[in-house]
Amino acid sequence: MKGRASIHRDFTVAQIDDRLYSAFIEHMGRAIYTGIYEPDHPTANAHGFREDVLDLVRALKIPAIRYPGGNFVSAYKWEDGIGPQADRPVRLDLAWRSKETNQVGINEFAQWAKDADIEMMLAVNLGTRGIEEARNFVEYCNHPGGTHWSDLRRSHGVADPYGVKMWCLGNEMDGPWQIGHMEAKEYGRLADETSKAVKAFGGGIETVVCGSSNDEMPTYPDWERQVLEECYENVDYISLHKYFGNSSRNSLNYFAKIEETGRYIQSIAGVIDYVKAKKRAKNDIYICFDEWNVWYHNREQDSKNWHSWDWPEAPALLEEDYNLEDAIFVGGLLNEFIRRSDRVKIACIAQLVNVIAPIRTTRGGSAWATSIYYPYQFASLHGRGTALNVAIDGPRYDADAAQDVNYLDVAAVLAPDGASITLFAINRSPEEAMEVDLSLHGFADLKIIDHQVMGGNAADARTANTQAEPFRIVPRAGDKLGVVDGGLKGELPPFSYSMIRLSVG
């Protein structure tokens, strides 16, 4: 099997927003409690946060994190999570049928985000609450002092405001499962007024309005049109969500779902352009893909659990054991975001710890990286800069999810200083190695400075990292590619993901 790709330094897609590699964490399952926060854990720091988890998080260099939900936020009272922890109420969380102790609230989470060197992206409740509560939340977080809510924050030991710039206007309001679900026009009006209110605080606040929960919703894509017609001039991003699975155990069809995602992004970009033209607006709106991940391994059983259990506290929920196939898929989806970085500016892997996550923990025990951790890490560390166009010529296949799908998938990013280029290359074939000729034009003195490979054998497709064996699926040094005649030639193993960094003159 042979594949070719052509890349030119001057043929660019867009400057990649660093926030393309953001994350999401919700008060759900063990994401917060015994995930990031476990005061009795042997590695817990003075604030109760697990340092073993923080080490894994810091190594990802995550630019921003969305919090506190998710479905959870649509019935959440943020005031429950402030003040002395001993005085905080225990509530029933209707979204995931569990108890919320509120031992972690905005101030604790802000401390964790500071420890992890991550910018906060906060969501407001527009399900059971509205403009007033959102306004108060922003004042508590962002105003220096001299007012009720800002002085209350100061009385809680936080003298300096957080200066949070990104605010999500509710969550999945198109979904009938959402507490406070609304029709599109109704939600669009509320989002418009809420956005104007929170932006009145100044400081460069940006707002994210809810788009479709997925591209199979019966209201998609007219939901986006109706919502944007109500709020276009006063918001900055529209959110998209999509989760993926391979219950049929058909790897090639699974990988073809990335093509579906490209169509999803393209369709909503078209809706944005339509509404902008219709309203004669001057501002641009971009896409915030603020929930994405693989979610299917335990989904059916977990759904039965949370609909039947009797309000447990921090129960195990959506704790996926990700395998090699999932890692290759995640690498491909990140490639799609890079290719669409002219429209997608923010994307958040959902979620970060324990709940469909790249990081797993045991209560009182160890923390480890799942297989999807590594392609996410490579993209976050080396996928910043300018996305370059990649023209691919090679064998293709048809699947139920999409037709005419390339076995070869390549994304290319030129570093901000122009001194290196990174290629993220996938051979989707389960059986055949790919002989590749990657032409790189406009570059001189190319040298490979790092080459990492995951996979190479479809027999390992279902192999996962576990607590007992946390390093079964990890990157290894590659040795089958070399610089020849100003390009990159060699072989990509079957069923593999590769990250290749080259210095350039």
Coordinates of C-alpha atoms in Angstrom, one line a residue:
M1 CA 0.0 0.0 0.0
K2 CA 1.4 3.4 -1.0
G3 CA 0.4 6.9 0.0
R4 CA 1.6 10.4 -0.9
A5 CA 1.0 13.7 0.7
S6 CA 2.1 17.2 -0.3
I7 CA 2.6 20.1 2.1
H8 CA 3.8 23.6 1.3
R9 CA 4.9 26.1 3.9
D10 CA 2.9 28.9 2.3
F11 CA -0.4 27.0 1.9
T12 CA -1.9 27.5 5.3
V13 CA -5.3 26.8 6.9
A14 CA -5.2 29.1 9.9
Q15 CA -3.3 30.1 13.0
I16 CA -4.3 27.5 15.6
D17 CA -5.9 28.9 18.8
D18 CA -4.1 27.2 21.7
R19 CA -7.5 26.5 23.2
L20 CA -8.1 23.8 20.6
Y21 CA -6.4 21.5 23.1
S22 CA -8.6 22.4 26.1
A23 CA -10.5 20.0 28.5
F24 CA -13.7 19.6 30.4
I25 CA -14.5 18.4 33.9
E26 CA -17.9 18.0 35.5
H27 CA -19.3 17.2 38.9
M28 CA -20.1 13.7 37.7
G29 CA -19.0 10.3 38.9
R30 CA -15.5 10.4 40.3
A31 CA -14.2 13.2 38.1
I32 CA -13.9 15.6 41.0
Y33 CA -14.1 13.5 44.2
T34 CA -11.3 10.9 44.3
G35 CA -10.4 12.1 40.8
I36 CA -8.7 15.5 41.3
Y37 CA -9.8 16.0 44.9
E38 CA -9.1 13.5 47.7
P39 CA -7.8 15.1 50.9
D40 CA -6.9 11.8 52.5
H41 CA -4.9 10.5 49.5
P42 CA -1.1 10.0 50.2
T43 CA -0.2 12.5 47.5
A44 CA -2.8 15.1 48.5
N45 CA -1.4 18.7 48.8
A46 CA -2.5 21.3 51.3
H47 CA -5.6 22.0 49.3
G48 CA -6.7 18.4 49.1
F49 CA -5.8 17.9 45.5
R50 CA -4.0 14.7 44.3
E51 CA -0.5 15.6 43.2
D52 CA -0.1 12.4 41.2
V53 CA -3.1 13.5 39.1
L54 CA -1.7 17.1 38.9
D55 CA 1.6 15.7 37.5
L56 CA -0.3 13.9 34.7
V57 CA -2.4 17.0 34.0
R58 CA 0.5 19.4 33.9
A59 CA 2.3 17.2 31.4
L60 CA -0.6 17.8 29.0
K61 CA -0.1 21.7 29.0
I62 CA -3.9 22.2 28.8
P63 CA -4.7 25.8 28.0
A64 CA -8.3 26.0 29.3
I65 CA -10.8 23.9 31.2
R66 CA -14.6 24.0 31.1
Y67 CA -16.3 23.6 34.5
P68 CA -18.6 22.7 36.3
G69 CA -20.8 21.0 33.6
G70 CA -22.2 19.6 31.6
N71 CA -25.7 18.4 32.4
F72 CA -24.8 19.0 36.1
V73 CA -24.8 22.8 35.6
S74 CA -28.5 23.0 34.6
A75 CA -29.7 22.6 38.1
Y76 CA -26.6 23.9 40.0
K77 CA -26.5 26.7 42.5
W78 CA -23.0 28.0 42.4
E79 CA -23.6 29.7 45.8
D80 CA -23.7 26.2 47.4
G81 CA -20.0 25.8 46.8
I82 CA -18.7 28.9 48.5
G83 CA -18.0 29.8 52.2
P84 CA -16.8 27.4 54.9
Q85 CA -16.9 23.8 53.6
A86 CA -18.5 22.5 56.8
D87 CA -21.5 24.8 56.2
R88 CA -22.2 23.8 52.6
P89 CA -25.4 21.9 51.8
V90 CA -25.5 18.4 50.4
R91 CA -27.8 18.4 47.3
L92 CA -29.3 15.8 45.1
D93 CA -27.9 16.1 41.6
L94 CA -30.8 15.3 39.2
A95 CA -28.6 15.0 36.1
W96 CA -26.6 11.9 37.4
R97 CA -28.9 10.8 40.3
S98 CA -26.2 11.2 42.9
K99 CA -25.3 13.3 46.0
E100 CA -23.3 16.5 45.6
T101 CA -21.4 17.5 48.8
N102 CA -20.2 20.8 47.4
Q103 CA -16.9 20.4 49.1
V104 CA -15.4 21.6 45.8
G105 CA -16.8 24.8 44.5
I106 CA -15.6 27.7 42.5
N107 CA -12.8 28.8 44.9
E108 CA -11.4 25.3 45.3
F109 CA -11.6 24.6 41.6
A110 CA -9.9 27.9 40.9
Q111 CA -7.0 26.9 43.2
W112 CA -6.7 23.5 41.3
A113 CA -6.7 25.3 38.0
K114 CA -4.0 27.6 39.3
D115 CA -2.0 24.6 40.5
A116 CA -2.4 23.0 37.1
D117 CA -1.6 26.2 35.2
I118 CA -4.9 26.1 33.3
E119 CA -7.3 29.0 32.5
M120 CA -10.9 28.5 33.7
M121 CA -13.9 28.4 31.3
L122 CA -17.0 28.6 33.4
A123 CA -20.6 27.6 32.6
V124 CA -23.7 29.3 34.0
N125 CA -27.0 27.6 34.8
L126 CA -29.6 28.7 32.3
G127 CA -31.8 25.6 33.0
T128 CA -33.3 26.4 36.4
R129 CA -31.8 29.9 36.7
G130 CA -31.2 32.9 34.6
I131 CA -29.6 36.3 34.0
E132 CA -29.5 37.4 37.6
E133 CA -27.7 34.4 38.9
A134 CA -25.3 34.5 36.0
R135 CA -24.6 38.2 36.6
N136 CA -23.9 37.5 40.3
F137 CA -21.6 34.6 39.5
V138 CA -19.5 36.8 37.2
E139 CA -19.4 39.6 39.8
Y140 CA -18.2 37.1 42.4
C141 CA -15.5 35.9 40.2
N142 CA -14.3 39.0 38.3
H143 CA -15.0 42.2 40.2
P144 CA -12.1 43.5 42.4
G145 CA -14.2 44.6 45.4
G146 CA -16.5 47.1 46.9
T147 CA -19.7 45.3 46.0
H148 CA -21.8 42.6 47.7
W149 CA -20.6 39.6 45.6
S150 CA -17.0 40.7 45.2
D151 CA -16.7 41.5 48.9
L152 CA -18.2 38.1 49.7
R153 CA -15.4 36.5 47.7
R154 CA -12.8 38.5 49.5
S155 CA -14.4 37.4 52.9
H156 CA -13.8 33.8 51.6
G157 CA -10.1 34.5 51.5
V158 CA -9.8 35.4 47.8
A159 CA -8.6 39.0 47.5
D160 CA -7.8 39.1 43.8
P161 CA -10.5 38.5 41.2
Y162 CA -10.2 35.5 38.9
G163 CA -10.7 37.5 35.7
V164 CA -12.5 34.6 33.9
K165 CA -12.9 35.5 30.3
M166 CA -14.8 32.5 28.8
W167 CA -18.4 31.9 29.9
C168 CA -20.7 29.2 28.6
L169 CA -24.3 30.1 28.4
G170 CA -25.9 26.9 29.7
N171 CA -25.4 23.4 28.4
E172 CA -27.1 21.3 25.7
M173 CA -30.3 23.3 25.9
D174 CA -31.6 21.6 22.8
G175 CA -31.8 18.3 24.6
P176 CA -35.1 17.1 26.1
W177 CA -33.0 15.4 28.8
Q178 CA -31.7 18.8 30.0
I179 CA -33.3 20.3 33.1
G180 CA -34.9 23.5 31.8
H181 CA -34.8 22.4 28.2
M182 CA -36.1 25.2 25.9
E183 CA -37.1 25.7 22.3
A184 CA -34.5 27.4 20.1
K185 CA -36.0 30.8 19.9
E186 CA -36.7 30.9 23.6
Y187 CA -33.1 29.9 24.5
G188 CA -31.6 32.2 21.9
R189 CA -33.4 35.2 23.5
L190 CA -32.2 34.2 27.0
A191 CA -28.7 33.6 25.8
D192 CA -28.6 37.0 24.1
E193 CA -29.7 38.9 27.2
T194 CA -27.4 36.9 29.5
S195 CA -24.4 37.5 27.2
K196 CA -25.1 41.2 27.2
A197 CA -25.3 41.2 31.0
V198 CA -22.1 39.3 31.6
K199 CA -20.2 41.3 29.0
A200 CA -21.2 44.5 30.8
F201 CA -18.5 43.6 33.4
G202 CA -15.8 44.3 30.7
G203 CA -12.4 42.7 30.8
G204 CA -12.7 41.1 27.4
I205 CA -15.3 38.5 28.3
E206 CA -16.2 36.0 25.6
T207 CA -19.4 33.9 25.6
V208 CA -20.3 30.5 24.2
V209 CA -23.9 29.8 23.1
C210 CA -25.3 26.3 23.0
G211 CA -25.4 24.6 19.6
S212 CA -26.6 21.1 19.0
S213 CA -25.8 18.3 21.4
N214 CA -24.9 16.2 18.4
D215 CA -25.6 16.1 14.7
E216 CA -28.3 13.4 15.0
M217 CA -30.7 15.7 17.0
P218 CA -34.0 16.2 15.1
T219 CA -33.6 19.9 15.5
Y220 CA -30.1 20.0 13.9
P221 CA -29.0 22.3 12.2
D222 CA -32.1 24.5 12.4
W223 CA -31.5 24.9 16.1
E224 CA -28.2 26.8 15.3
R225 CA -30.0 29.0 12.8
Q226 CA -32.8 30.0 15.2
V227 CA -30.5 30.5 18.2
L228 CA -28.0 32.6 16.2
E229 CA -30.7 34.8 14.7
E230 CA -31.6 35.8 18.3
C231 CA -28.1 36.4 19.6
Y232 CA -25.5 36.6 16.8
E233 CA -24.2 40.1 17.5
N234 CA -23.6 39.4 21.2
V235 CA -21.9 36.1 21.4
D236 CA -18.5 34.8 20.2
Y237 CA -18.7 31.0 19.8
I238 CA -21.3 28.4 19.3
S239 CA -20.8 25.0 21.0
L240 CA -20.9 21.6 19.3
H241 CA -20.8 18.2 21.1
K242 CA -20.2 14.7 19.7
Y243 CA -19.3 11.4 21.2
F244 CA -18.1 8.3 19.3
G245 CA -18.1 4.6 19.6
N246 CA -17.4 1.3 17.9
S247 CA -20.0 -1.1 19.3
S248 CA -20.0 -3.0 16.0
R249 CA -16.2 -3.6 16.3
N250 CA -15.6 -2.4 12.8
S251 CA -12.4 -0.4 13.0
L252 CA -12.6 1.1 9.5
N253 CA -16.2 2.3 10.0
Y254 CA -15.2 3.7 13.4
F255 CA -12.3 5.7 11.8
A256 CA -14.7 6.9 9.1
K257 CA -16.8 8.7 11.7
I258 CA -14.1 11.4 11.7
E259 CA -15.4 12.3 8.3
E260 CA -18.9 12.8 9.8
T261 CA -17.3 15.3 12.2
G262 CA -15.8 17.3 9.4
R263 CA -19.3 17.5 7.8
Y264 CA -20.8 18.5 11.1
I265 CA -18.3 21.4 11.4
Q266 CA -18.7 22.4 7.8
S267 CA -22.5 22.5 8.1
I268 CA -22.5 24.7 11.2
A269 CA -19.9 27.0 9.6
G270 CA -22.4 27.4 6.8
V271 CA -25.2 28.2 9.2
I272 CA -23.0 30.8 10.9
D273 CA -22.2 32.4 7.5
Y274 CA -25.9 32.4 6.5
V275 CA -27.0 34.2 9.7
K276 CA -24.1 36.6 9.4
A277 CA -25.2 37.5 5.9
K278 CA -28.9 37.6 6.8
K279 CA -28.3 40.0 9.7
R280 CA -25.6 42.1 7.8
A281 CA -23.5 41.5 10.9
K282 CA -19.8 42.6 11.1
N283 CA -18.6 40.3 13.8
D284 CA -17.5 36.7 13.3
I285 CA -18.6 33.7 15.4
Y286 CA -16.4 30.6 15.7
I287 CA -17.0 27.0 16.8
C288 CA -16.3 25.8 20.3
F289 CA -16.3 22.0 20.2
D290 CA -16.5 21.8 23.9
E291 CA -17.4 18.2 24.4
W292 CA -15.8 15.4 22.4
N293 CA -14.5 11.9 23.1
V294 CA -15.0 8.2 22.8
W295 CA -17.8 6.9 24.9
Y296 CA -19.3 3.5 24.4
H297 CA -17.5 0.7 26.2
N298 CA -19.6 0.9 29.4
R299 CA -22.3 3.3 28.2
E300 CA -25.3 0.9 28.1
Q301 CA -24.6 -0.5 31.6
D302 CA -23.8 2.9 33.1
S303 CA -27.1 4.2 31.8
K304 CA -28.9 1.5 33.6
N305 CA -26.9 2.2 36.8
W306 CA -27.5 5.9 37.1
H307 CA -31.2 5.6 36.3
S308 CA -31.6 3.0 39.1
W309 CA -29.2 3.6 41.9
D310 CA -30.1 5.3 45.2
W311 CA -28.3 8.7 45.1
P312 CA -24.7 7.5 45.9
E313 CA -21.9 10.0 46.5
A314 CA -19.2 10.1 43.8
P315 CA -20.0 6.7 42.3
A316 CA -18.0 5.1 39.6
L317 CA -19.5 6.2 36.3
L318 CA -18.3 6.2 32.7
E319 CA -14.9 4.8 33.6
E320 CA -13.8 3.7 30.2
D321 CA -10.8 1.4 29.6
Y322 CA -9.5 2.9 26.4
N323 CA -7.6 0.7 23.9
L324 CA -5.2 1.2 21.0
E325 CA -8.1 1.6 18.5
D326 CA -9.5 4.5 20.6
A327 CA -6.0 6.1 20.7
I328 CA -5.8 6.0 16.9
F329 CA -9.3 7.4 16.6
V330 CA -8.6 10.3 19.1
G331 CA -5.4 11.1 17.1
G332 CA -7.5 11.3 13.9
L333 CA -10.1 13.5 15.5
L334 CA -7.5 15.9 16.7
N335 CA -6.2 16.0 13.1
E336 CA -9.6 17.0 11.9
F337 CA -9.7 19.8 14.4
I338 CA -6.4 21.0 13.1
R339 CA -7.7 20.9 9.5
R340 CA -10.7 22.9 10.6
S341 CA -8.9 25.3 12.8
D342 CA -10.1 28.2 10.7
R343 CA -13.6 27.6 12.1
V344 CA -13.0 25.6 15.3
K345 CA -11.1 27.7 17.8
I346 CA -11.8 25.9 21.1
A347 CA -12.2 22.2 21.7
C348 CA -12.5 20.4 25.0
I349 CA -11.9 16.7 25.5
A350 CA -14.6 15.4 27.8
Q351 CA -13.7 14.6 30.4
L352 CA -10.3 14.9 32.0
V353 CA -10.2 12.4 34.9
N354 CA -12.0 9.1 35.5
V355 CA -15.2 10.0 33.5
I356 CA -14.5 9.1 29.8
A357 CA -11.0 10.4 30.5
P358 CA -7.4 10.3 29.5
I359 CA -6.5 10.0 33.2
R360 CA -7.8 7.3 35.6
T361 CA -7.4 6.9 39.3
T362 CA -8.2 4.5 42.1
R363 CA -9.6 5.8 45.4
G364 CA -6.6 5.9 47.8
G365 CA -4.4 4.4 45.1
S366 CA -2.6 5.1 41.9
A367 CA -3.2 7.3 38.9
W368 CA -2.4 6.3 35.3
A369 CA -2.7 7.5 31.7
T370 CA -5.1 5.7 29.4
S371 CA -4.2 5.1 25.7
I372 CA -5.9 8.3 24.5
Y373 CA -3.7 10.4 26.8
Y374 CA -0.8 10.2 24.4
P375 CA -2.2 11.5 21.1
Y376 CA -3.9 14.3 23.1
Q377 CA -0.6 15.1 24.7
F378 CA 1.3 15.1 21.4
A379 CA -1.2 17.5 19.8
S380 CA -1.3 19.8 22.8
L381 CA 2.5 20.0 23.0
H382 CA 3.4 20.1 19.3
G383 CA 0.1 21.1 17.5
R384 CA 0.4 24.8 18.2
G385 CA 1.2 27.3 15.5
T386 CA 0.0 27.4 11.9
A387 CA -2.1 24.6 10.4
L388 CA -0.9 23.7 6.9
N389 CA -2.9 22.3 4.1
V390 CA -2.2 18.7 3.3
A391 CA -3.0 17.2 0.0
I392 CA -3.3 13.4 0.2
D393 CA -3.2 10.9 -2.7
G394 CA -3.6 7.3 -1.7
P395 CA -5.8 4.3 -1.3
R396 CA -9.4 4.8 0.0
Y397 CA -12.3 2.8 1.3
D398 CA -16.0 3.0 1.7
A399 CA -17.8 2.5 5.0
D400 CA -21.3 3.0 6.4
A401 CA -20.3 6.2 8.2
A402 CA -18.6 7.8 5.1
Q403 CA -17.5 7.1 1.6
D404 CA -14.1 7.5 -0.1
V405 CA -12.2 7.6 3.2
N406 CA -8.4 7.8 3.1
Y407 CA -6.4 5.1 4.7
L408 CA -3.7 7.7 5.2
D409 CA -4.5 10.6 7.5
V410 CA -1.9 13.5 7.9
A411 CA -2.2 16.8 9.7
A412 CA 0.7 19.3 9.7
V413 CA 1.5 22.2 12.0
L414 CA 4.3 24.8 11.6
A415 CA 5.6 25.9 15.0
P416 CA 5.1 29.5 16.0
D417 CA 8.8 30.3 15.6
G418 CA 8.9 28.6 12.2
A419 CA 11.9 26.5 13.3
S420 CA 10.1 23.1 13.2
I421 CA 7.1 21.3 11.6
T422 CA 5.1 18.5 13.2
L423 CA 3.3 15.8 11.3
F424 CA 0.6 13.7 12.9
A425 CA 0.3 10.7 10.6
I426 CA -2.1 7.7 10.8
N427 CA -2.2 4.5 8.8
R428 CA -5.8 3.2 9.2
S429 CA -5.2 -0.1 7.5
P430 CA -5.6 -3.0 10.0
E431 CA -3.3 -5.2 8.0
E432 CA -0.9 -3.4 5.6
A433 CA 2.0 -1.1 6.2
M434 CA 1.8 2.2 4.3
E435 CA 4.8 3.1 2.1
V436 CA 4.7 6.9 2.3
D437 CA 6.2 9.8 0.3
L438 CA 5.5 13.1 2.2
S439 CA 6.7 16.0 0.1
L440 CA 7.6 19.1 2.1
H441 CA 7.9 22.3 0.0
G442 CA 9.3 25.6 1.1
F443 CA 11.5 24.1 3.8
A444 CA 15.3 23.6 3.9
D445 CA 17.6 21.5 6.0
L446 CA 15.0 19.1 7.3
K447 CA 16.0 16.9 10.1
I448 CA 13.9 14.5 12.3
I449 CA 14.2 15.6 15.9
D450 CA 11.5 13.3 17.3
H451 CA 9.5 10.4 16.0
Q452 CA 7.0 8.6 18.2
V453 CA 4.7 5.7 17.1
M454 CA 1.7 4.0 18.7
G455 CA 0.4 0.7 17.5
G456 CA 1.5 -1.3 14.5
N457 CA -0.5 -4.4 15.0
A458 CA -4.3 -4.7 14.7
A459 CA -4.1 -7.7 17.1
D460 CA -3.6 -5.1 19.8
A461 CA -6.7 -3.1 18.8
R462 CA -8.6 -4.0 22.0
T463 CA -5.6 -3.8 24.3
A464 CA -6.0 -1.2 27.1
N465 CA -4.0 0.4 29.9
T466 CA -5.2 -0.7 33.3
Q467 CA -4.3 -0.1 36.9
A468 CA -2.5 -3.4 36.9
E469 CA -0.8 -2.8 33.6
P470 CA -0.7 1.0 33.0
F471 CA 1.9 1.0 30.2
R472 CA 0.6 -1.6 27.7
I473 CA -0.3 1.0 25.1
V474 CA 2.3 3.8 25.1
P475 CA 4.4 5.6 22.4
R476 CA 7.7 4.2 21.3
A477 CA 10.5 5.6 19.2
G478 CA 10.0 5.2 15.4
D479 CA 12.7 4.3 13.0
K480 CA 11.1 3.6 9.7
L481 CA 11.0 7.2 8.3
G482 CA 13.8 9.4 7.0
V483 CA 14.5 12.6 5.2
V484 CA 15.0 12.0 1.5
D485 CA 15.3 14.7 -1.2
G486 CA 13.7 17.3 0.9
G487 CA 10.8 15.2 2.0
L488 CA 9.9 12.4 4.3
K489 CA 9.9 8.8 3.1
G490 CA 9.5 5.4 4.6
E491 CA 6.9 3.3 6.2
L492 CA 3.9 3.8 8.5
P493 CA 3.1 0.5 10.3
P494 CA -0.4 -0.8 9.9
F495 CA -3.0 0.4 12.5
S496 CA -0.7 3.1 13.8
Y497 CA -0.5 6.7 14.9
S498 CA 2.8 8.6 14.5
M499 CA 4.0 12.0 15.6
I500 CA 7.0 13.3 13.6
R501 CA 8.8 16.5 14.4
L502 CA 11.3 18.0 12.0
S503 CA 13.6 21.0 12.4
V504 CA 13.6 23.3 9.3
G505 CA 16.0 25.8 7.9

